[in-house]
CSV table of C-alpha atoms and ligand atoms in Angstrom, one decimal:
chain,number,residue,atom,x,y,z
A,62,MET,CA,45.7,-16.7,42.8
A,63,ASP,CA,45.0,-17.3,39.1
A,64,ASP,CA,48.1,-19.1,38.0
A,65,SER,CA,47.7,-18.9,34.2
A,66,PRO,CA,50.8,-17.2,32.8
A,67,GLU,CA,48.6,-15.0,30.6
A,68,SER,CA,46.4,-13.6,33.3
A,69,ALA,CA,48.5,-10.6,34.1
A,70,ALA,CA,49.6,-9.9,30.6
A,71,THR,CA,46.4,-8.2,29.9
A,72,SER,CA,46.9,-5.9,32.9
A,73,PRO,CA,48.0,-2.4,32.3
A,74,MET,CA,51.7,-1.7,31.6
A,75,ASN,CA,53.8,-0.7,34.5
A,76,ARG,CA,53.8,3.1,34.7
A,77,ALA,CA,57.2,3.3,36.3
A,78,TRP,CA,59.2,1.3,33.8
A,79,GLY,CA,56.7,0.0,31.1
A,80,GLY,CA,57.9,2.4,28.4
A,81,ARG,CA,60.0,-0.2,26.5
A,82,PHE,CA,57.6,-3.1,27.1
A,83,SER,CA,54.8,-4.1,24.8
A,84,GLY,CA,53.2,-6.6,27.2
A,85,GLY,CA,52.5,-6.9,30.9
A,86,PRO,CA,54.2,-9.5,33.1
A,87,ALA,CA,53.0,-13.0,33.6
A,88,ALA,CA,51.0,-13.6,36.7
A,89,VAL,CA,53.8,-15.6,38.3
A,90,MET,CA,56.3,-12.9,37.3
A,91,GLN,CA,54.2,-10.3,39.0
A,92,ALA,CA,53.8,-12.6,42.1
A,93,ILE,CA,57.5,-13.2,42.5
A,94,ASN,CA,58.5,-9.6,41.8
A,95,ALA,CA,56.1,-7.8,44.1
A,96,SER,CA,57.3,-6.8,47.5
A,97,ILE,CA,54.4,-4.7,48.5
A,98,PRO,CA,52.8,-7.4,50.7
A,99,PHE,CA,55.8,-7.0,53.1
A,100,ASP,CA,57.6,-3.8,52.3
A,101,LYS,CA,54.5,-1.7,52.9
A,102,ARG,CA,55.8,-1.8,56.4
A,103,LEU,CA,58.3,0.8,55.3
A,104,TRP,CA,55.7,3.4,54.3
A,105,ARG,CA,56.5,6.0,57.0
A,106,HIS,CA,60.2,5.9,56.2
A,107,ASP,CA,59.6,5.9,52.5
A,108,ILE,CA,57.4,9.0,52.7
A,109,ALA,CA,59.9,10.7,55.0
A,110,GLY,CA,62.7,10.0,52.5
A,111,SER,CA,60.5,11.4,49.6
A,112,ILE,CA,59.6,14.5,51.5
A,113,ALA,CA,63.3,15.2,52.2
A,114,HIS,CA,64.2,14.6,48.6
A,115,ALA,CA,61.4,16.9,47.3
A,116,ARG,CA,62.5,19.6,49.7
A,117,MET,CA,66.0,19.4,48.3
A,118,LEU,CA,64.9,19.3,44.7
A,119,GLY,CA,62.9,22.5,45.3
A,120,ALA,CA,65.7,24.2,47.3
A,121,THR,CA,68.3,23.5,44.6
A,122,GLY,CA,66.0,24.6,41.8
A,123,ILE,CA,66.1,21.2,40.2
A,124,ILE,CA,62.3,21.3,40.2
A,125,ALA,CA,60.1,24.3,40.6
A,126,MET,CA,59.4,25.2,44.2
A,127,SER,CA,55.6,25.1,43.5
A,128,ASP,CA,56.0,21.5,42.4
A,129,ALA,CA,58.1,20.6,45.4
A,130,GLU,CA,55.4,22.2,47.7
A,131,ALA,CA,52.6,20.3,45.9
A,132,ILE,CA,54.6,17.0,46.3
A,133,ILE,CA,55.3,17.6,50.0
A,134,GLU,CA,51.7,18.5,50.8
A,135,GLY,CA,50.5,15.5,48.8
A,136,LEU,CA,52.9,13.1,50.6
A,137,SER,CA,51.8,14.5,54.0
A,138,ALA,CA,48.1,13.9,53.1
A,139,LEU,CA,49.0,10.5,51.9
A,140,ALA,CA,50.7,9.7,55.2
A,141,GLU,CA,47.4,10.6,56.9
A,142,GLU,CA,45.5,8.4,54.6
A,143,PHE,CA,47.8,5.4,55.1
A,144,GLU,CA,47.6,6.0,58.9
A,145,ALA,CA,43.9,5.9,58.8
A,146,HIS,CA,43.2,3.3,56.2
A,147,GLY,CA,46.4,1.3,55.8
A,148,VAL,CA,48.5,0.9,52.6
A,149,PRO,CA,46.7,-0.5,49.6
A,150,GLU,CA,48.3,-3.7,48.3
A,151,ASP,CA,48.3,-3.7,44.5
A,152,PRO,CA,50.9,-6.2,43.1
A,153,ALA,CA,50.9,-4.3,39.8
A,154,LEU,CA,52.5,-1.5,41.7
A,155,GLU,CA,55.2,-3.8,42.9
A,156,ASP,CA,56.5,-2.2,46.0
A,157,ILE,CA,56.0,0.6,48.5
A,158,HIS,CA,58.0,3.1,46.5
A,159,MET,CA,55.8,2.7,43.4
A,160,THR,CA,52.7,2.6,45.5
A,161,VAL,CA,53.5,5.9,47.2
A,162,GLU,CA,54.3,7.5,43.8
A,163,ALA,CA,51.2,6.2,42.2
A,164,LYS,CA,49.0,7.3,45.1
A,165,LEU,CA,50.7,10.7,45.0
A,166,ALA,CA,49.9,11.0,41.3
A,167,GLU,CA,46.2,10.3,42.0
A,168,ARG,CA,46.2,13.2,44.4
A,169,ILE,CA,48.3,15.9,42.8
A,170,GLY,CA,48.6,14.9,39.1
A,171,ASP,CA,51.5,15.6,36.9
A,172,ALA,CA,53.8,17.2,39.6
A,173,ALA,CA,54.1,13.8,41.1
A,174,GLY,CA,56.1,12.7,38.1
A,175,ARG,CA,58.9,15.1,39.1
A,176,LEU,CA,59.6,13.5,42.5
A,177,HIS,CA,61.7,10.7,41.0
A,178,THR,CA,64.2,13.2,39.4
A,179,ALA,CA,67.8,12.5,40.4
A,180,ARG,CA,66.8,9.4,42.4
A,181,SER,CA,66.3,5.7,41.8
A,182,ARG,CA,64.5,3.1,43.7
A,183,ASN,CA,67.9,1.7,44.6
A,184,ASP,CA,69.0,4.6,46.7
A,185,GLN,CA,65.4,5.1,47.8
A,186,VAL,CA,65.0,1.7,49.3
A,187,ALA,CA,68.5,1.8,50.9
A,188,THR,CA,67.4,5.1,52.6
A,189,SER,CA,64.0,3.9,53.7
A,190,PHE,CA,65.3,0.7,55.0
A,191,ARG,CA,68.1,2.4,57.0
A,192,LEU,CA,65.5,4.7,58.5
A,193,TRP,CA,63.4,1.7,59.5
A,194,VAL,CA,66.4,-0.2,61.0
A,195,ARG,CA,67.3,2.9,63.0
A,196,ASP,CA,63.9,3.1,64.5
A,197,ALA,CA,64.0,-0.6,65.2
A,198,ILE,CA,67.2,-0.2,67.1
A,199,ASP,CA,65.9,2.7,69.1
A,200,GLY,CA,62.9,0.6,70.2
A,201,HIS,CA,65.0,-2.4,71.3
A,202,VAL,CA,67.4,-0.1,73.2
A,203,ALA,CA,64.6,1.5,75.2
A,204,ALA,CA,63.1,-1.9,76.0
A,205,LEU,CA,66.5,-3.3,77.0
A,206,ASP,CA,67.1,-0.3,79.2
A,207,SER,CA,64.0,-0.8,81.1
A,208,PHE,CA,64.6,-4.6,81.4
A,209,ILE,CA,68.0,-3.8,82.9
A,210,ALA,CA,66.4,-1.5,85.4
A,211,THR,CA,63.9,-4.3,86.4
A,212,LEU,CA,66.8,-6.7,86.9
A,213,ALA,CA,68.7,-4.1,89.0
A,214,ARG,CA,65.7,-3.5,91.2
A,215,ARG,CA,65.2,-7.2,91.8
A,216,ALA,CA,68.9,-7.6,92.4
A,217,GLU,CA,68.8,-5.0,95.2
A,218,ASP,CA,66.1,-7.0,97.0
A,219,GLU,CA,68.0,-10.3,96.5
A,220,ALA,CA,71.5,-9.0,97.2
A,221,ALA,CA,71.9,-11.3,100.1
A,222,THR,CA,69.8,-14.3,98.9
A,223,ILE,CA,72.0,-17.3,98.6
A,224,LEU,CA,71.8,-20.0,95.9
A,225,PRO,CA,74.4,-22.4,94.6
A,226,GLY,CA,76.6,-21.1,91.8
A,227,PHE,CA,77.3,-23.7,89.2
A,228,THR,CA,80.1,-24.6,86.9
A,229,HIS,CA,79.5,-27.7,84.6
A,230,LEU,CA,76.0,-27.5,86.2
A,231,GLN,CA,77.7,-28.9,89.4
A,232,VAL,CA,77.5,-27.0,92.6
A,233,ALA,CA,80.6,-24.9,92.7
A,234,GLN,CA,80.4,-22.0,95.3
A,235,PRO,CA,77.6,-20.2,96.9
A,236,VAL,CA,76.6,-17.0,95.1
A,237,THR,CA,74.0,-14.3,95.7
A,238,LEU,CA,70.8,-14.2,93.6
A,239,GLY,CA,71.3,-10.5,93.0
A,240,HIS,CA,74.7,-11.2,91.5
A,241,HIS,CA,73.3,-13.9,89.3
A,242,LEU,CA,70.6,-11.5,88.0
A,243,LEU,CA,73.1,-8.8,87.3
A,244,ALA,CA,75.2,-11.1,85.2
A,245,TYR,CA,72.3,-10.9,82.7
A,246,ALA,CA,72.1,-7.2,83.1
A,247,GLU,CA,75.7,-7.0,82.0
A,248,MET,CA,74.9,-9.1,78.9
A,249,LEU,CA,71.9,-6.9,78.0
A,250,GLY,CA,74.1,-3.8,78.5
A,251,ARG,CA,76.5,-5.2,75.9
A,252,ASP,CA,73.6,-5.9,73.6
A,253,ILE,CA,72.6,-2.2,73.9
A,254,ASP,CA,76.2,-1.2,73.0
A,255,ARG,CA,76.1,-3.5,70.0
A,256,PHE,CA,72.9,-2.0,68.8
A,257,LEU,CA,74.1,1.5,69.3
A,258,ASP,CA,77.4,0.7,67.6
A,259,ALA,CA,75.4,-0.6,64.6
A,260,ARG,CA,73.3,2.5,64.7
A,261,SER,CA,76.2,4.9,64.6
A,262,ARG,CA,77.9,3.0,61.7
A,263,MET,CA,74.7,2.9,59.6
A,264,ASN,CA,73.7,6.5,60.2
A,265,LEU,CA,74.9,7.7,56.8
A,266,CYS,CA,72.5,8.6,54.0
A,267,PRO,CA,72.6,6.7,50.7
A,268,LEU,CA,70.1,9.0,49.0
A,269,GLY,CA,71.6,10.7,46.0
A,270,ALA,CA,73.6,7.6,44.9
A,271,ALA,CA,70.7,7.2,42.4
A,272,ALA,CA,70.7,3.9,40.5
A,273,LEU,CA,74.4,3.2,41.1
A,274,ALA,CA,76.6,6.0,39.6
A,275,GLY,CA,75.3,9.2,41.2
A,276,THR,CA,73.5,11.8,39.1
A,277,GLY,CA,74.3,14.8,36.9
A,278,PHE,CA,71.7,17.0,38.7
A,279,PRO,CA,73.1,19.5,41.2
A,280,ILE,CA,71.7,17.7,44.2
A,281,ASP,CA,72.5,18.7,47.8
A,282,ARG,CA,73.2,15.4,49.6
A,283,GLU,CA,74.2,17.2,52.8
A,284,MET,CA,70.8,18.7,53.0
A,285,THR,CA,68.8,15.4,52.5
A,286,ALA,CA,71.1,13.7,55.0
A,287,ARG,CA,70.5,16.4,57.6
A,288,LEU,CA,66.8,16.4,57.0
A,289,LEU,CA,66.6,12.7,57.7
A,290,GLY,CA,68.7,12.8,60.8
A,291,PHE,CA,71.7,11.1,59.3
A,292,ASP,CA,75.2,12.2,60.3
A,293,ALA,CA,76.4,12.7,56.6
A,294,PRO,CA,75.9,11.3,53.1
A,295,THR,CA,77.5,7.9,52.2
A,296,ALA,CA,80.8,8.2,50.3
A,297,ASN,CA,80.5,5.9,47.3
A,298,SER,CA,77.5,5.5,45.1
A,299,LEU,CA,78.1,1.9,44.2
A,300,ASP,CA,78.5,0.9,47.8
A,301,SER,CA,75.5,3.0,48.8
A,302,VAL,CA,73.0,1.0,46.8
A,303,SER,CA,74.6,-2.4,47.3
A,304,ASP,CA,75.5,-2.2,51.0
A,305,ARG,CA,73.3,-4.2,53.4
A,306,ASP,CA,75.9,-4.2,56.2
A,307,PHE,CA,73.5,-2.2,58.3
A,308,ALA,CA,70.9,-4.9,58.0
A,309,LEU,CA,73.4,-7.6,58.9
A,310,ASP,CA,74.8,-5.6,61.8
A,311,TYR,CA,71.3,-5.3,63.1
A,312,LEU,CA,70.7,-9.1,62.7
A,313,CYS,CA,74.1,-9.9,64.4
A,314,ALA,CA,73.2,-7.7,67.3
A,315,ALA,CA,69.7,-9.1,67.4
A,316,ALA,CA,71.0,-12.7,67.3
A,317,GLN,CA,73.4,-12.1,70.2
A,318,CYS,CA,70.7,-10.4,72.2
A,319,ALA,CA,68.3,-13.3,71.5
A,320,LEU,CA,71.1,-15.7,72.6
A,321,HIS,CA,71.3,-13.9,75.9
A,322,LEU,CA,67.6,-14.0,76.4
A,323,SER,CA,67.6,-17.7,75.5
A,324,ARG,CA,70.2,-18.4,78.2
A,325,LEU,CA,68.1,-16.6,80.8
A,326,ALA,CA,65.0,-18.5,79.6
A,327,GLU,CA,66.8,-21.8,79.9
A,328,GLU,CA,67.8,-20.8,83.4
A,329,ILE,CA,64.2,-20.1,84.3
A,330,ILE,CA,63.0,-23.4,82.7
A,331,LEU,CA,65.5,-25.3,84.9
A,332,TRP,CA,64.7,-23.3,88.0
A,333,ALA,CA,61.0,-23.8,87.6
A,334,SER,CA,61.4,-27.6,87.3
A,335,GLN,CA,60.5,-29.6,90.4
A,336,PRO,CA,64.0,-30.9,91.2
A,337,PHE,CA,65.2,-27.3,91.4
A,338,GLY,CA,62.1,-25.5,92.6
A,339,PHE,CA,64.0,-22.2,92.8
A,340,VAL,CA,61.3,-20.1,91.2
A,341,LEU,CA,57.5,-20.1,91.0
A,342,LEU,CA,56.2,-18.8,87.7
A,343,PRO,CA,53.2,-16.7,88.4
A,344,ASP,CA,49.9,-17.7,86.7
A,345,GLN,CA,50.2,-14.9,84.1
A,346,TRP,CA,53.5,-16.4,82.9
A,347,SER,CA,52.6,-20.1,82.8
A,348,THR,CA,50.3,-22.4,80.9
A,349,GLY,CA,48.6,-25.6,81.8
A,350,SER,CA,48.6,-29.0,80.2
A,351,SER,CA,45.5,-30.3,78.4
A,352,ILE,CA,46.0,-33.8,80.0
A,353,MET,CA,48.0,-33.4,83.2
A,354,PRO,CA,46.1,-31.2,85.6
A,355,GLN,CA,49.0,-30.5,87.9
A,356,LYS,CA,51.2,-29.0,85.2
A,357,ARG,CA,52.4,-25.4,85.1
A,358,ASN,CA,54.6,-25.0,82.1
A,359,PRO,CA,57.1,-22.2,81.3
A,360,ASP,CA,56.0,-21.9,77.7
A,361,ALA,CA,56.9,-18.2,77.3
A,362,ALA,CA,60.5,-19.0,78.4
A,363,GLU,CA,60.6,-22.0,76.1
A,364,LEU,CA,59.4,-19.9,73.2
A,365,VAL,CA,62.1,-17.3,73.9
A,366,ARG,CA,64.6,-20.1,73.7
A,367,GLY,CA,63.0,-21.3,70.5
A,368,HIS,CA,62.8,-17.8,68.9
A,369,ALA,CA,66.5,-17.3,69.5
A,370,GLY,CA,67.1,-20.2,67.1
A,371,ARG,CA,64.9,-18.6,64.4
A,372,ILE,CA,66.6,-15.2,64.8
A,373,LEU,CA,70.0,-16.8,64.4
A,374,GLY,CA,68.7,-18.5,61.2
A,375,LEU,CA,67.5,-15.2,59.8
A,376,MET,CA,70.9,-13.7,60.3
A,377,THR,CA,72.6,-16.6,58.5
A,378,GLY,CA,70.0,-16.5,55.8
A,379,LEU,CA,70.7,-12.9,54.9
A,380,MET,CA,74.4,-13.4,54.9
A,381,ALA,CA,73.9,-16.3,52.5
A,382,THR,CA,71.7,-14.0,50.3
A,383,MET,CA,74.4,-11.3,50.2
A,384,LYS,CA,77.6,-13.3,49.8
A,385,GLY,CA,77.5,-13.9,46.1
A,386,LEU,CA,76.3,-10.5,44.9
A,387,PRO,CA,78.5,-8.5,42.6
A,388,LEU,CA,78.1,-4.7,42.6
A,389,ALA,CA,75.8,-3.0,42.5
A,390,TYR,CA,72.1,-3.6,43.2
A,391,ALA,CA,70.5,-6.9,42.5
A,392,LYS,CA,66.9,-7.9,43.1
A,393,ASP,CA,68.1,-10.7,45.5
A,394,MET,CA,68.5,-7.7,47.9
A,395,GLN,CA,64.7,-7.3,48.0
A,396,ASP,CA,64.9,-10.4,50.2
A,397,ASP,CA,66.6,-8.3,52.9
A,398,LYS,CA,63.4,-7.0,54.5
A,399,GLU,CA,61.4,-10.1,55.6
A,400,PRO,CA,64.3,-11.5,57.7
A,401,LEU,CA,64.6,-8.2,59.5
A,402,PHE,CA,60.9,-7.7,60.1
A,403,GLU,CA,60.6,-11.2,61.4
A,404,ALA,CA,63.7,-10.9,63.6
A,405,HIS,CA,62.5,-7.6,64.9
A,406,ASP,CA,59.1,-8.9,65.9
A,407,LEU,CA,60.5,-12.1,67.5
A,408,LEU,CA,63.1,-10.1,69.4
A,409,ALA,CA,60.7,-7.4,70.6
A,410,LEU,CA,58.3,-10.0,71.9
A,411,SER,CA,61.1,-12.0,73.5
A,412,ILE,CA,62.5,-8.9,75.3
A,413,ALA,CA,59.0,-8.0,76.5
A,414,ALA,CA,58.3,-11.6,77.7
A,415,MET,CA,61.5,-12.0,79.6
A,416,ALA,CA,61.3,-8.5,81.1
A,417,GLY,CA,57.7,-9.2,82.2
A,418,MET,CA,58.5,-12.6,83.5
A,419,MET,CA,61.5,-11.4,85.5
A,420,ALA,CA,59.5,-8.6,87.1
A,421,ASP,CA,56.8,-11.0,88.3
A,422,ILE,CA,58.7,-14.2,89.0
A,423,GLY,CA,58.7,-15.5,92.6
A,424,PHE,CA,62.0,-16.7,94.1
A,425,ASP,CA,62.0,-19.5,96.7
A,426,ARG,CA,64.8,-18.4,98.9
A,427,THR,CA,64.5,-21.4,101.2
A,428,ARG,CA,64.9,-23.9,98.3
A,429,MET,CA,67.8,-21.9,96.9
A,430,ARG,CA,69.6,-21.8,100.2
A,431,ALA,CA,69.0,-25.5,100.9
A,432,ALA,CA,70.5,-26.4,97.5
A,433,ALA,CA,73.5,-24.3,98.2
A,434,ALA,CA,74.0,-26.2,101.4
A,435,THR,CA,74.6,-29.4,99.5
A,436,GLY,CA,77.7,-30.3,97.6
A,437,HIS,CA,80.3,-28.9,100.0
A,438,ALA,CA,80.0,-25.5,98.3
A,439,THR,CA,82.3,-23.9,100.8
A,440,ALA,CA,85.2,-26.2,100.3
A,441,THR,CA,87.2,-23.4,98.6
A,442,ASP,CA,86.6,-21.2,101.7
A,443,LEU,CA,88.3,-23.9,103.9
A,444,ALA,CA,91.2,-24.0,101.5
A,445,ASP,CA,91.4,-20.2,101.6
A,446,TRP,CA,91.4,-20.3,105.4
A,447,LEU,CA,94.3,-22.7,105.4
A,448,VAL,CA,96.2,-20.4,103.2
A,449,ARG,CA,95.5,-17.4,105.4
A,450,GLU,CA,95.7,-18.9,108.8
A,451,LYS,CA,98.3,-21.7,108.4
A,452,GLY,CA,100.4,-20.2,105.6
A,453,LEU,CA,99.9,-23.2,103.3
A,454,PRO,CA,100.5,-22.9,99.6
A,455,PHE,CA,97.0,-23.0,97.9
A,456,ARG,CA,97.8,-26.2,96.1
A,457,GLU,CA,98.5,-28.0,99.3
A,458,ALA,CA,95.5,-26.5,101.0
A,459,HIS,CA,93.4,-27.7,98.0
A,460,HIS,CA,94.7,-31.3,98.5
A,461,LEU,CA,94.0,-31.3,102.2
A,462,VAL,CA,90.5,-30.0,101.8
A,463,GLY,CA,89.9,-32.7,99.2
A,464,ARG,CA,90.7,-35.3,101.8
A,465,ALA,CA,88.4,-33.6,104.2
A,466,VAL,CA,85.6,-33.6,101.6
A,467,ARG,CA,86.1,-37.3,101.2
A,468,ALA,CA,85.9,-37.9,104.9
A,469,ALA,CA,82.7,-35.8,105.0
A,470,GLU,CA,81.2,-37.8,102.2
A,471,GLU,CA,82.1,-41.1,103.9
A,472,ARG,CA,80.3,-39.9,107.0
A,473,GLY,CA,77.4,-38.5,105.0
A,474,VAL,CA,77.8,-35.0,106.5
A,475,GLY,CA,78.7,-31.6,105.2
A,476,LEU,CA,82.2,-30.3,105.3
A,477,GLN,CA,81.4,-27.8,108.0
A,478,ASP,CA,80.0,-30.5,110.2
A,479,LEU,CA,83.1,-32.7,110.4
A,480,PRO,CA,84.1,-33.1,114.0
A,481,GLU,CA,87.4,-31.4,115.0
A,482,ALA,CA,89.0,-34.7,116.0
A,483,VAL,CA,88.4,-36.1,112.5
A,484,LEU,CA,89.9,-33.1,110.9
A,485,ALA,CA,93.0,-33.1,113.1
A,486,GLY,CA,93.3,-36.9,112.6
A,487,LEU,CA,93.4,-36.4,108.8
A,488,ASP,CA,96.3,-34.0,109.1
A,489,PRO,CA,97.6,-31.9,112.0
A,490,ARG,CA,97.5,-28.8,109.8
A,491,LEU,CA,93.7,-29.2,109.7
A,492,SER,CA,93.4,-28.8,113.5
A,493,GLY,CA,91.3,-25.7,114.4
A,494,ALA,CA,89.7,-25.9,110.9
A,495,GLY,CA,86.3,-26.1,112.7
A,496,ARG,CA,86.8,-22.3,113.4
A,497,ALA,CA,86.9,-21.5,109.7
A,498,PRO,CA,83.9,-19.5,108.7
A,499,LEU,CA,82.3,-22.0,106.4
A,500,SER,CA,78.7,-20.8,106.6
A,501,LEU,CA,77.1,-19.9,103.3
A,502,GLU,CA,76.6,-16.3,104.5
A,503,ALA,CA,80.2,-16.0,105.5
A,504,SER,CA,81.3,-17.4,102.2
A,505,VAL,CA,79.4,-14.9,100.0
A,506,ALA,CA,80.1,-12.0,102.4
A,507,SER,CA,83.9,-12.6,102.0
A,508,ARG,CA,83.9,-12.3,98.2
A,509,THR,CA,84.2,-8.6,98.1
A,510,SER,CA,86.7,-8.4,95.3
A,511,PRO,CA,85.5,-5.9,92.6
A,512,GLY,CA,82.8,-7.7,90.6
A,513,GLY,CA,82.5,-10.3,93.3
A,514,THR,CA,79.3,-11.9,94.7
A,515,ALA,CA,79.3,-10.2,98.2
A,516,PRO,CA,76.0,-8.5,99.0
A,517,VAL,CA,77.8,-5.2,99.4
A,518,ARG,CA,79.2,-5.4,95.9
A,519,VAL,CA,75.8,-6.4,94.4
A,520,ARG,CA,74.1,-3.4,96.0
A,521,GLU,CA,76.7,-1.1,94.5
A,522,ALA,CA,76.4,-2.7,91.1
A,523,ALA,CA,72.6,-2.5,91.1
A,524,ALA,CA,72.8,1.2,92.1
A,525,ARG,CA,75.2,1.9,89.3
A,526,LEU,CA,72.9,0.3,86.8
A,527,LEU,CA,69.9,2.2,88.0
A,528,ALA,CA,71.8,5.5,88.0
A,529,ARG,CA,73.0,4.7,84.4
A,530,GLY,CA,69.3,4.1,83.4
A,531,GLU,CA,68.2,7.4,84.9
A,532,ALA,CA,71.0,9.3,83.2
A,533,SER,CA,70.2,7.9,79.7
A,534,PRO,CA,67.5,9.9,77.9
B,680,LIG,N1,61.5,-3.3,46.0
B,680,LIG,C1,62.8,-3.2,45.6
B,680,LIG,C2,63.7,-3.7,46.8
B,680,LIG,O1,63.2,-3.8,47.8
B,680,LIG,C3,63.2,-1.7,45.4
B,680,LIG,C4,64.4,-1.5,44.5
B,680,LIG,C5,64.1,-1.9,43.1
B,680,LIG,N2,65.1,-1.6,42.2
B,680,LIG,C6,65.2,-2.1,41.0
B,680,LIG,N3,66.2,-1.7,40.3
B,680,LIG,N4,64.3,-2.9,40.6
B,680,LIG,O2,64.9,-4.1,46.6
């Protein structure tokens, strides 16, 4: 870039607002002001908003129907041109809104100048951006729906696969792998709900708020709202042009979704490590090391974990941008787009990577079962047996089993392998405890409470999720 302050001063005056100016902007002014390098991504939504506005201007008689038709035809042709050749990036035209208007003028001449009647870039950008966020949400929801279906299908196959369940990353109780996978399906289901909640709250049309105060032209805001698929127009013109809650709602939902993906990624990273060895990442989801020939690294999962940090930062960043702004529009708000674009791209990639990885990953059932067999994972089952069979209060049963675990540890055996004589010697109430069903299979099969880890509950839960997926459009 030529950084001399004079260089842009010789460039032509801005057509959209140059009337009161006698000189053009400094080059650096133009550089800091222009958003076209990134907001050109809004072109489809901006053109859609302008077509709706022109239709309304024609229908209400605010501009001649012939002008409205020329504008709409021109905008449609422009959309085809952008689709084929991309959006031109002229910093003198500042942003996508002025680029579209200038290109329209090149095509249809004077009638283009009537498009901006009863409108401002402030309500225009708020409208275009809402439309973009709405599409972004729809894309994530579809991707998450299919990810949930993948998890549900794998959970059906692994409904009876046993692995250690952890608390504090210490072996706690045996659980089924299907149950573990469906825990993530639940998180992703809440992410969908959060996105849809944000969508329904944002689905109001700011177009017609004009610069900040509304307009004296007899516009039909119901009509533009309907044409653009919004539920209704927004209620307050000042709020309409200065509200970016919809962008923040999106980022909050995205950050929480990224957080869930990151937890799953972390799980995969742990499980793929040699001490765990619970999973084998297939070749297409691993990378090698340039120095250590034996390495197979879970880079995609690590990047999903890393991306979650960035998405969280983008959310925080836009909140910081917004928190000091008085009503109504301020140019700081132009900085709302890049964080959303970046968060969207990172999240879309993260969902795709985790969904692909979870579809293809290999589970080592033998290793998982062996790990569950360590750490006296069925100690709670023995305490439950004492409660049921011997009528002991749970606290007392817990204490007795604690002593049995210590005895097992001293002998270097598992709880279920303690000889009957040793048990009875510890406490007469432990006699017969050898009959307690302490196998891993018996343990998970017994946990049939609603939402429990028993294979029968897991199959039901998986079927419910798959049916929900088929029912949604
Ligand atoms: N490019 C601007 C943005 O994204 C459009 C709105 C400009 N409005 C204004 N009053 N300068 O925020």
